[in-house]
Amino acid sequence: MPIAAQAVSLARRIIQERTPAHVAAKGDRDMVTDVDLAVEEAVRDFLTAQTPEIGLLGEEHGQTGATELNWVLDPIDGTANFARGIPLCAVSLALVDGSKPVLAAIDLPFMDIGYTASSGNGAYVNGEPIECSSVQELSDAMISIGDFATGGGAAEKNRIRLALLAELGANAQRIRMIGTAAIDMAWVAHGKLDATVNLSNHPWDTMAGALIVREAGGVVVDHDGSDHSMNSAFTIALAPGVYTAIMTRLADAQR
């Protein structure tokens, strides 16, 4: 954990000190900035020096040193927000054993907030323990939805998303689209949100958040209710009290 804390602290300093000078397209309406690249390169160098026996999977440069034990890094989750000066972005770092996250750190550089967790030891924000909400009714639930899909298969995913939005919008307390899965999941763990539904799963976005939610007493599953893993299709993180209501509506939206 001290190594992970130093890594995200390094990332935080770079993000706070630099504004993006260059934004490049890397896919259909997907982007990367020079700051994303600088953060990943700096954190890679640090982690490689500190833990040479551990591999690393990063969003921008892929896998190096493939082993059963890997750091999984998103240097800036919420790049589109960051590039526009919207302060909702995060550094996400997990230590993953096989397909199971065992240590996690999520840092919100512009809010001076850091979330951490390790297996069996609970979840924390700035060193203070946190728990998921105790909400039981969908009408009391604040729910975030992941960004609309782009690229191949986007039409079907967005059909499901729109059907789900219509159902949740008519029944939940409020719906939010924050633009970063790492913050979505950290805020479920912190009880600020009661659930988040993301119709995708990129390990660099979700592995840290999945552990933090579970250690805070929440549930993280795939679209069919199976445990969320590196290979899941969707990422659904929620407080236990709204599990049935949201999963039932997600199943209906997929028909």
Short mmCIF file of C-alpha atoms in Angstrom, two decimals, residues 100-184:
data_model
loop_
_atom_site.label_atom_id
_atom_site.label_comp_id
_atom_site.label_asym_id
_atom_site.label_seq_id
_atom_site.Cartn_x
_atom_site.Cartn_y
_atom_site.Cartn_z
CA LYS A 100 -8.77 -10.62 -8.55
CA PRO A 101 -7.93 -7.13 -7.25
CA VAL A 102 -6.23 -7.33 -3.86
CA LEU A 103 -5.18 -3.71 -3.33
CA ALA A 104 -6.62 -0.46 -4.69
CA ALA A 105 -6.02 3.28 -4.74
CA ILE A 106 -8.20 5.87 -6.48
CA ASP A 107 -7.14 9.51 -6.29
CA LEU A 108 -9.23 12.56 -7.23
CA PRO A 109 -6.50 15.14 -7.90
CA PHE A 110 -8.70 18.24 -8.00
CA MET A 111 -10.64 17.34 -4.85
CA ASP A 112 -7.74 16.22 -2.64
CA ILE A 113 -9.54 12.95 -1.98
CA GLY A 114 -8.00 9.49 -1.99
CA TYR A 115 -9.76 6.13 -1.69
CA THR A 116 -7.92 2.95 -0.71
CA ALA A 117 -8.69 -0.68 0.06
CA SER A 118 -6.95 -4.00 0.50
CA SER A 119 -8.51 -7.45 0.67
CA GLY A 120 -10.11 -8.12 4.03
CA ASN A 121 -9.13 -4.78 5.53
CA GLY A 122 -12.01 -2.47 4.61
CA ALA A 123 -12.26 0.64 2.44
CA TYR A 124 -11.10 4.14 3.32
CA VAL A 125 -11.27 7.75 2.17
CA ASN A 126 -8.32 9.88 3.28
CA GLY A 127 -7.63 7.24 5.92
CA GLU A 128 -11.17 7.16 7.35
CA PRO A 129 -13.33 4.01 6.99
CA ILE A 130 -16.29 4.12 4.61
CA GLU A 131 -19.35 1.97 3.92
CA CYS A 132 -21.90 1.71 1.13
CA SER A 133 -25.31 3.21 1.71
CA SER A 134 -28.15 1.42 3.47
CA VAL A 135 -30.76 2.54 0.92
CA GLN A 136 -33.44 -0.11 0.37
CA GLU A 137 -35.87 1.55 -2.04
CA LEU A 138 -35.21 2.43 -5.66
CA SER A 139 -37.15 5.66 -5.16
CA ASP A 140 -34.49 6.75 -2.66
CA ALA A 141 -31.51 5.76 -4.83
CA MET A 142 -29.02 8.04 -6.57
CA ILE A 143 -27.66 6.08 -9.55
CA SER A 144 -24.95 6.89 -12.05
CA ILE A 145 -24.83 5.55 -15.59
CA GLY A 146 -21.68 5.08 -17.65
CA ASP A 147 -21.01 7.08 -20.79
CA PHE A 148 -22.76 6.20 -24.04
CA ALA A 149 -20.91 3.58 -26.05
CA THR A 150 -18.87 4.38 -29.15
CA GLY A 151 -17.24 2.20 -31.80
CA GLY A 152 -18.26 -1.34 -32.73
CA GLY A 153 -21.41 -2.66 -31.06
CA ALA A 154 -22.34 0.79 -29.77
CA ALA A 155 -25.87 0.76 -31.17
CA GLU A 156 -26.96 -2.29 -29.18
CA LYS A 157 -25.28 -1.13 -25.97
CA ASN A 158 -26.91 2.28 -26.32
CA ARG A 159 -30.31 0.67 -26.97
CA ILE A 160 -29.94 -1.12 -23.63
CA ARG A 161 -28.71 2.05 -21.95
CA LEU A 162 -31.64 4.12 -23.19
CA ALA A 163 -34.15 1.46 -22.11
CA LEU A 164 -32.53 1.31 -18.68
CA LEU A 165 -32.40 5.10 -18.39
CA ALA A 166 -36.11 5.32 -19.15
CA GLU A 167 -36.95 2.79 -16.44
CA LEU A 168 -34.59 4.15 -13.80
CA GLY A 169 -35.45 7.75 -14.65
CA ALA A 170 -39.09 7.00 -13.91
CA ASN A 171 -38.38 5.28 -10.59
CA ALA A 172 -35.06 6.29 -9.01
CA GLN A 173 -34.51 9.44 -6.97
CA ARG A 174 -31.94 10.83 -9.44
CA ILE A 175 -29.76 9.68 -12.36
CA ARG A 176 -26.26 11.04 -12.94
CA MET A 177 -23.64 10.64 -15.69
CA ILE A 178 -20.29 11.59 -14.18
CA GLY A 179 -17.94 10.47 -16.94
CA THR A 180 -15.47 8.38 -14.94
CA ALA A 181 -16.04 4.82 -13.77
CA ALA A 182 -13.41 5.16 -11.05
CA ILE A 183 -15.30 8.00 -9.36
CA ASP A 184 -18.64 6.25 -9.95
#
